[in-house]
């Protein structure tokens, strides 16, 4: 396979400004592969880090964002026999240093050497170059083969699926018959609904404000949607569970009132999983949490190789992320892609760009 | 509802001899309900305890066996508001003493006062009267409402489903994408296949010798069946998992060579769940178990309220136990029911009797 | 043993008013014992429920508070062979209904039928009569034999020890070498320090404001005490753990700023255990919790039979609660006992009354 | 620090034959350190692999065995700031490939690329050169600083302590008040006794045949020793636990009858931890295991960074491995060291050699 020495890439040249430039195509080192990027999705963390640099982010003019992508393996680094050229793959973002105490115990998304490239940590699209480019290098730990039944746009959402699965693993995993409430009908919420059903949860509630997204929630399996503008979700869930509450509540909205809402609708001995990032401190009633033995779990990212589990779930047809990818653009229209995502134009949920199809 | 003072019941009058007699209809005490039995399934433990009494078994002439049954609630004991007369229900066998250290921690199927009626332990069909009768009394902890979509014959298999679910809970419960091998295509094996699929396992293997049962296995979801008479299951699984083995192996056959087979086909760091009772000591290679960090779990019975989870799974349509109930008989033909089960006449898998329909 | 038909007891006749009255001595029913109370400790929840009735509390004039007590078994109810008359015992407060789903799984302190006496729930000193009396009846599940080396005043603190142990079990229990920070040098905090050391924690910090209590903390094993008025505990702990934080933070103070402090001093992937009840909603930064994969656990009460484990720990000499019992009074001086406790007179930590020694 | 270019090392030149040769001193690569070996202990796996090569073992004439060692860091590889020259350290044996699914989840001692040097797996003393030499190179993941209070001979037993701790973590870790039986008073058994006491176990039994080793067991904390030649351990434990059995049984002897003995003395719902390798298949009664819900766990090696926890335990003085190191020899007398160990001359338990003190 002939790989051009130059490629097109979206460079963050200043705050909130991406510029398509021609740069050197990277080469894979030991335990790495080179991927030609077919699709890279826009994530709200991209929006955030473009406005104000995150920890360990490369300087303006040197940094290609994008951490949610999929494509084809086009070259193998030394020692790699886990993949072959031509493999269709999707990626996860975090490669731990593999030497701190968290990494040693398998918790590489909570690496204590985050951003320390010298010690081996990498987070493509955060601290190293990502997927808003025609080619990108990934350590094999962050690469997963995908079935032919999943197109690249859908596949680019792998970390979303991996993150939700990691959340379910973290709360204990076995939830046959348990009632689940999901707050926030965005990508993580809509995937949470599907995973809950795929793991044989009892009744699954989805709570939000946008009717269009709640409708998608129904399509992907929510047993009951609650529009906060029309009903009080705590009352509804308490009533329908005979005053007990949900066994598991998953907060994905990041809303400032959502954590307290989550607590209130959780059963005695129940669990809360927090995935959505509230931008600022929030008020919660710990008295309720403690008096009823509730516990609060969080995950950051797609840890413990849950993306590999996600591939299996995808292949089985038990989850379907296609309805989440509402818009796709060529790489050169990346700014339009971001605007579409941020402004939720045309009911946008997830928006991707497709660099490989760009004429180079 | 008028409940007759006398009822028909199958009394164990001597070894291997059940006699239909007219006896006094029991009455429910506090926290108990009276059930009219619509279906009671024959279990291999019934066959065993009829041949030779088990621990705590009542004397000949005084004992009604049968621990897998379903029916309608027809009377409520004091303090019961969890059920209403007319509820369709199925039961689990074990009520712990609720005062030993195992019961206090929720492990009531491993009650340390097994058979001690004075202290509150009951196991209907083992140490107290069971369901081969028109009426039976159950403590509410052992009773579960069933959806209308499940008929009583199917519902009588509740403890089988509960036992398998308890097994999955015991091994950790989160197995998205994990490969599972099930040894033994009997009731527990065929349910294990279904539960593994319902919990989003990866590839599910079913291993056995009877072609007819393996065929049922395929119908209920096994990805690959292996007939031991035709293929070496260890070799097949090792080959198809690229030399790694299954993440979870469930041994349900009770065969003397099955535990060692289970060990050999388990992945490094993998788990083995033993459900089948081998009648005598067996040989295993613990060197393999230890060198590869494998662990062995067991459950006895349908613990930790997993029958309640089973109801939800049933209602969702994700498991279907109907194909397992191959034969049904009126109560008066209970001997024929046992013979059909023991000799596997007509491809018998599970066989039920239907006491309520008996003219009393 | 002759048991008088009448006994002295402290009756809650109106808000904040206890009156010593002569009432009928209770009799133990099945699975119960009668205890002659040698010591009953004052707890802050007693202070609270005397001011304003808690859920399920008996009416004024009919209620004997006190849930932390120890004494001698003086009579056995039917079926009891777990105890003998003369046994020295201490108690836990919560007896679950043993029929709700939480109780069935062993989580009886989170009983869903709290306060429902008809269904079997009891919480002596909360919803049924307690230990500020010469005699009290307890279900055997709530009674534990104590070694001769523990005097009754110390033994009355059993639920405090059980609650802390339950907390350690809930967070996973294996903490060899982990650094632990304890906020609040009250009874639960001082016990947490001791249990952390007894379970081979690494460095144990104790954080508070009262120098006298911090000094007790040092005596019972804290490696480092931090007076919030003199040092910033987050800075100290971050510095001494090379910027990482504590693996486990236990919040026992109930202070409104303590939850956020706990979060800030917790390591990435670390755990927070909340035992102290803040009276009102508090502000916390969930962004920090989520971005660093921290989790928050709570326990209410002394669940999962951890009091039995506490007895063993006591007998081994690895914990010593004697320094916590600073004052003792005869039953008739119970008001003085409460005042001493509430006003922390003479450096009071725990205060007990001694009913048995009262002339009856 | 001047490091000689040549060093003395014990080379395995043919089966059961170690020869002291002068070879090139190795140099540390990235993320590695060079250690001057002060003490390297003889392990029974050394005896085994010298008789017949283990998986991935280098050829005769090229291999330096020895995987239990301690010494001083004398040189740092690139990127290493976790250590300084002069640090006193001890090592663990296993470095996983850090890219297989087991390694990614933190289970590096069960690396699926065992022996694959190209992919990064190393096991010093098994698949790469070990510590029967004056110098050895270790990846930093396998190196732990040790307190001054631990001398190098004791420190060389780090993997033994790490393995036992990993075992306790694997069985769940929280064992306050649980009764523990340890079979086999060798190094792992004697450490198991100490760790059980350090984690606040209830009564700890030690079972064996050699009176001298049982005596050491008593010295290091066993509450009760049972000499199999004099008493039936199953009967003793059953009697002393009122017919219930031990909550945890740890089998360290590798004896062919020990697994069945372990099963018999385990409580209903109890756990068995298998550490000792029986050389051949053994007979066990799985009926007992299954009917009483017992589970069997194993660990191979000192996984999940438990050696780091071991250092803390050591520093606290809660374990003392000194009595286990009964003999030490200079490197040139390594054959005598092995003979002393194998023949248990002079009551030998652990035997070390001291390479650094050799004149080079």
CSV table of N, CA and C in Angstrom, one decimal, chain D residues 47-135:
chain,number,residue,atom,x,y,z
D,47,UNK,N,14.4,-25.2,41.5
D,47,UNK,CA,14.8,-26.6,41.5
D,47,UNK,C,14.1,-27.3,40.4
D,48,UNK,N,12.9,-27.0,40.1
D,48,UNK,CA,12.1,-27.7,39.1
D,48,UNK,C,12.7,-27.3,37.7
D,49,UNK,N,12.9,-26.0,37.4
D,49,UNK,CA,13.3,-25.6,36.1
D,49,UNK,C,14.8,-26.0,35.8
D,50,UNK,N,15.5,-26.2,36.9
D,50,UNK,CA,16.9,-26.7,36.6
D,50,UNK,C,16.9,-28.2,36.2
D,51,UNK,N,15.9,-28.9,36.7
D,51,UNK,CA,15.8,-30.3,36.3
D,51,UNK,C,15.2,-30.4,34.9
D,52,UNK,N,14.3,-29.6,34.5
D,52,UNK,CA,13.6,-29.7,33.2
D,52,UNK,C,13.1,-28.3,32.9
D,53,UNK,N,13.6,-27.8,31.7
D,53,UNK,CA,13.3,-26.4,31.3
D,53,UNK,C,11.8,-26.1,31.3
D,54,UNK,N,11.5,-24.9,31.9
D,54,UNK,CA,10.1,-24.4,31.8
D,54,UNK,C,9.8,-23.6,30.5
D,55,UNK,N,8.6,-23.3,30.3
D,55,UNK,CA,8.1,-22.6,29.1
D,55,UNK,C,8.9,-21.3,28.9
D,56,UNK,N,9.5,-21.1,27.8
D,56,UNK,CA,10.2,-19.9,27.5
D,56,UNK,C,11.6,-19.7,28.1
D,57,UNK,N,12.1,-20.8,28.7
D,57,UNK,CA,13.4,-20.7,29.4
D,57,UNK,C,14.6,-20.6,28.3
D,58,UNK,N,15.5,-19.7,28.5
D,58,UNK,CA,16.7,-19.6,27.6
D,58,UNK,C,17.5,-20.9,27.6
D,59,UNK,N,18.3,-21.1,26.5
D,59,UNK,CA,19.1,-22.4,26.4
D,59,UNK,C,20.2,-22.5,27.5
D,60,UNK,N,20.6,-23.8,27.7
D,60,UNK,CA,21.7,-24.0,28.6
D,60,UNK,C,22.9,-23.2,28.1
D,61,UNK,N,23.6,-22.8,29.1
D,61,UNK,CA,24.8,-22.0,28.8
D,61,UNK,C,24.6,-20.5,28.6
D,62,UNK,N,23.3,-20.2,28.6
D,62,UNK,CA,22.9,-18.7,28.3
D,62,UNK,C,22.0,-18.2,29.4
D,63,UNK,N,21.7,-19.0,30.4
D,63,UNK,CA,20.6,-18.6,31.3
D,63,UNK,C,21.1,-18.5,32.8
D,64,UNK,N,20.8,-17.4,33.4
D,64,UNK,CA,21.1,-17.2,34.8
D,64,UNK,C,19.7,-17.2,35.6
D,65,UNK,N,19.5,-18.3,36.3
D,65,UNK,CA,18.2,-18.4,37.1
D,65,UNK,C,18.2,-17.4,38.3
D,66,UNK,N,17.1,-17.6,39.1
D,66,UNK,CA,17.0,-16.7,40.3
D,66,UNK,C,16.0,-15.6,40.1
D,67,UNK,N,14.8,-15.7,40.8
D,67,UNK,CA,13.8,-14.7,40.6
D,67,UNK,C,13.4,-14.0,41.9
D,68,UNK,N,14.0,-14.4,43.0
D,68,UNK,CA,13.7,-13.8,44.3
D,68,UNK,C,14.9,-13.1,44.8
D,69,UNK,N,15.0,-11.7,44.6
D,69,UNK,CA,16.2,-11.1,45.0
D,69,UNK,C,16.0,-9.6,45.4
D,70,UNK,N,17.1,-9.1,46.0
D,70,UNK,CA,17.1,-7.7,46.5
D,70,UNK,C,18.5,-7.2,46.4
D,71,UNK,N,18.5,-5.9,46.4
D,71,UNK,CA,19.9,-5.3,46.3
D,71,UNK,C,19.8,-3.8,46.2
D,72,UNK,N,20.8,-3.1,45.6
D,72,UNK,CA,20.8,-1.7,45.5
D,72,UNK,C,20.7,-1.3,44.0
D,73,UNK,N,20.0,-0.2,43.7
D,73,UNK,CA,19.9,0.3,42.4
D,73,UNK,C,21.3,1.0,42.1
D,74,UNK,N,21.9,0.6,41.0
D,74,UNK,CA,23.2,1.2,40.7
D,74,UNK,C,23.3,2.0,39.4
D,75,UNK,N,22.2,1.9,38.6
D,75,UNK,CA,22.2,2.7,37.4
D,75,UNK,C,20.7,2.8,36.9
D,76,UNK,N,20.4,3.9,36.3
D,76,UNK,CA,19.1,4.1,35.8
D,76,UNK,C,19.0,4.1,34.3
D,77,UNK,N,18.0,3.5,33.7
D,77,UNK,CA,17.8,3.6,32.3
D,77,UNK,C,17.0,4.9,31.9
D,78,UNK,N,16.9,5.2,30.7
D,78,UNK,CA,16.2,6.4,30.2
D,78,UNK,C,14.8,6.5,30.8
D,79,UNK,N,14.4,7.7,31.1
D,79,UNK,CA,13.0,8.1,31.6
D,79,UNK,C,12.8,7.7,33.0
D,80,UNK,N,13.7,7.1,33.7
D,80,UNK,CA,13.4,6.6,35.0
D,80,UNK,C,13.7,7.8,36.1
D,81,UNK,N,12.6,8.2,36.7
D,81,UNK,CA,12.8,9.1,37.8
D,81,UNK,C,12.1,8.6,39.1
D,82,UNK,N,11.6,7.4,38.9
D,82,UNK,CA,10.9,6.7,40.1
D,82,UNK,C,12.0,6.2,41.1
D,83,UNK,N,13.2,6.0,40.7
D,83,UNK,CA,14.3,5.5,41.6
D,83,UNK,C,15.5,6.4,41.5
D,84,UNK,N,16.3,6.3,42.5
D,84,UNK,CA,17.6,7.0,42.5
D,84,UNK,C,18.7,5.9,42.7
D,85,UNK,N,19.9,6.2,42.2
D,85,UNK,CA,21.0,5.3,42.5
D,85,UNK,C,21.2,5.3,44.0
D,86,UNK,N,21.4,4.1,44.5
D,86,UNK,CA,21.6,3.9,45.9
D,86,UNK,C,20.4,3.4,46.6
D,87,UNK,N,19.2,3.4,45.9
D,87,UNK,CA,18.0,2.9,46.6
D,87,UNK,C,18.1,1.4,46.9
D,88,UNK,N,17.7,1.1,48.1
D,88,UNK,CA,17.6,-0.3,48.5
D,88,UNK,C,16.3,-0.9,47.9
D,89,UNK,N,16.3,-1.9,47.2
D,89,UNK,CA,15.1,-2.4,46.5
D,89,UNK,C,15.0,-4.0,46.6
D,90,UNK,N,13.8,-4.4,46.4
D,90,UNK,CA,13.5,-5.9,46.1
D,90,UNK,C,12.6,-6.0,44.9
D,91,UNK,N,12.5,-7.2,44.3
D,91,UNK,CA,11.9,-7.3,43.0
D,91,UNK,C,10.7,-8.3,43.0
D,92,UNK,N,9.9,-8.1,42.0
D,92,UNK,CA,8.9,-9.1,41.7
D,92,UNK,C,9.4,-9.7,40.3
D,93,UNK,N,8.9,-10.9,40.0
D,93,UNK,CA,9.4,-11.6,38.8
D,93,UNK,C,8.8,-11.2,37.5
D,94,UNK,N,7.4,-11.0,37.5
D,94,UNK,CA,6.7,-10.9,36.3
D,94,UNK,C,6.5,-9.5,35.7
D,95,UNK,N,7.0,-9.3,34.5
D,95,UNK,CA,6.6,-8.1,33.8
D,95,UNK,C,5.7,-8.6,32.6
D,96,UNK,N,4.5,-8.2,32.6
D,96,UNK,CA,3.6,-8.6,31.5
D,96,UNK,C,4.0,-7.9,30.2
D,97,UNK,N,3.4,-8.4,29.1
D,97,UNK,CA,3.6,-7.7,27.8
D,97,UNK,C,2.9,-6.4,27.7
D,98,UNK,N,1.9,-6.1,28.6
D,98,UNK,CA,1.2,-4.9,28.8
D,98,UNK,C,0.3,-4.6,27.5
D,99,UNK,N,0.1,-5.6,26.7
D,99,UNK,CA,-0.7,-5.4,25.5
D,99,UNK,C,-1.8,-6.5,25.3
D,100,UNK,N,-1.7,-7.6,26.0
D,100,UNK,CA,-2.7,-8.6,25.9
D,100,UNK,C,-3.9,-8.2,26.8
D,101,UNK,N,-5.0,-8.9,26.6
D,101,UNK,CA,-6.2,-8.5,27.3
D,101,UNK,C,-6.1,-8.7,28.8
D,102,UNK,N,-5.3,-9.7,29.2
D,102,UNK,CA,-5.1,-9.9,30.7
D,102,UNK,C,-4.3,-8.8,31.3
D,103,UNK,N,-3.2,-8.4,30.6
D,103,UNK,CA,-2.3,-7.3,31.0
D,103,UNK,C,-3.1,-6.0,31.1
D,104,UNK,N,-3.9,-5.8,30.0
D,104,UNK,CA,-4.6,-4.5,29.9
D,104,UNK,C,-5.6,-4.3,31.1
D,105,UNK,N,-6.0,-5.5,31.7
D,105,UNK,CA,-6.9,-5.4,32.9
D,105,UNK,C,-6.1,-5.5,34.2
D,106,UNK,N,-4.8,-5.4,34.1
D,106,UNK,CA,-4.0,-5.4,35.3
D,106,UNK,C,-3.6,-6.8,35.8
D,107,UNK,N,-3.9,-7.8,35.1
D,107,UNK,CA,-3.6,-9.2,35.5
D,107,UNK,C,-2.3,-9.7,34.8
D,108,UNK,N,-1.2,-9.0,35.0
D,108,UNK,CA,0.0,-9.2,34.3
D,108,UNK,C,0.7,-10.5,34.6
D,109,UNK,N,0.4,-11.1,35.8
D,109,UNK,CA,1.0,-12.4,36.0
D,109,UNK,C,0.4,-13.5,35.2
D,110,UNK,N,-0.8,-13.2,34.6
D,110,UNK,CA,-1.4,-14.2,33.7
D,110,UNK,C,-1.3,-13.7,32.3
D,111,UNK,N,-0.2,-13.0,32.0
D,111,UNK,CA,0.0,-12.5,30.6
D,111,UNK,C,-0.2,-13.6,29.6
D,112,UNK,N,-1.0,-13.3,28.5
D,112,UNK,CA,-1.2,-14.3,27.5
D,112,UNK,C,0.0,-14.4,26.5
D,113,UNK,N,0.9,-13.5,26.6
D,113,UNK,CA,2.2,-13.6,25.8
D,113,UNK,C,3.3,-14.0,26.7
D,114,UNK,N,3.1,-14.9,27.6
D,114,UNK,CA,4.2,-15.4,28.5
D,114,UNK,C,5.3,-15.9,27.7
D,115,UNK,N,6.5,-15.4,27.9
D,115,UNK,CA,7.7,-15.9,27.3
D,115,UNK,C,8.0,-15.2,25.9
D,116,UNK,N,7.1,-14.3,25.5
D,116,UNK,CA,7.3,-13.6,24.2
D,116,UNK,C,8.0,-12.3,24.5
D,117,UNK,N,9.4,-12.4,24.4
D,117,UNK,CA,10.2,-11.3,24.7
D,117,UNK,C,10.0,-10.1,23.7
D,118,UNK,N,9.7,-10.5,22.5
D,118,UNK,CA,9.6,-9.5,21.4
D,118,UNK,C,8.4,-8.6,21.8
D,119,UNK,N,7.4,-9.2,22.4
D,119,UNK,CA,6.2,-8.3,22.7
D,119,UNK,C,6.3,-7.7,24.1
D,120,UNK,N,7.4,-7.9,24.8
D,120,UNK,CA,7.6,-7.2,26.0
D,120,UNK,C,7.5,-8.0,27.3
D,121,UNK,N,7.0,-9.2,27.2
D,121,UNK,CA,6.9,-10.0,28.4
D,121,UNK,C,8.3,-10.4,28.9
D,122,UNK,N,8.5,-10.3,30.2
D,122,UNK,CA,9.7,-10.8,30.9
D,122,UNK,C,9.4,-11.4,32.2
D,123,UNK,N,10.1,-12.5,32.5
D,123,UNK,CA,10.0,-13.0,33.8
D,123,UNK,C,11.5,-13.4,34.2
D,124,UNK,N,12.1,-12.4,34.9
D,124,UNK,CA,13.5,-12.6,35.3
D,124,UNK,C,13.7,-13.9,36.1
D,125,UNK,N,14.6,-14.7,35.7
D,125,UNK,CA,14.9,-15.9,36.4
D,125,UNK,C,14.1,-17.1,35.8
D,126,UNK,N,13.2,-16.8,34.9
D,126,UNK,CA,12.4,-17.8,34.2
D,126,UNK,C,12.6,-17.7,32.6
D,127,UNK,N,12.3,-16.5,32.1
D,127,UNK,CA,12.5,-16.4,30.6
D,127,UNK,C,13.6,-15.4,30.3
D,128,UNK,N,14.1,-14.7,31.2
D,128,UNK,CA,15.2,-13.8,31.1
D,128,UNK,C,16.1,-14.0,32.3
D,129,UNK,N,17.3,-13.3,32.2
D,129,UNK,CA,18.3,-13.6,33.3
D,129,UNK,C,17.8,-13.1,34.6
D,130,UNK,N,18.2,-13.8,35.7
D,130,UNK,CA,17.7,-13.5,37.0
D,130,UNK,C,18.8,-13.1,37.9
D,131,UNK,N,18.6,-13.4,39.2
D,131,UNK,CA,19.4,-12.8,40.3
D,131,UNK,C,20.5,-13.6,40.9
D,132,UNK,N,20.8,-14.8,40.4
D,132,UNK,CA,22.0,-15.5,40.8
D,132,UNK,C,23.2,-14.9,40.1
D,133,UNK,N,23.4,-13.6,40.3
D,133,UNK,CA,24.5,-12.9,39.6
D,133,UNK,C,24.7,-11.6,40.3
D,134,UNK,N,25.9,-11.0,40.0
D,134,UNK,CA,26.2,-9.8,40.8
D,134,UNK,C,25.3,-8.6,40.4
D,135,UNK,N,24.9,-8.6,39.1
D,135,UNK,CA,24.0,-7.5,38.6
D,135,UNK,C,22.9,-8.1,37.8
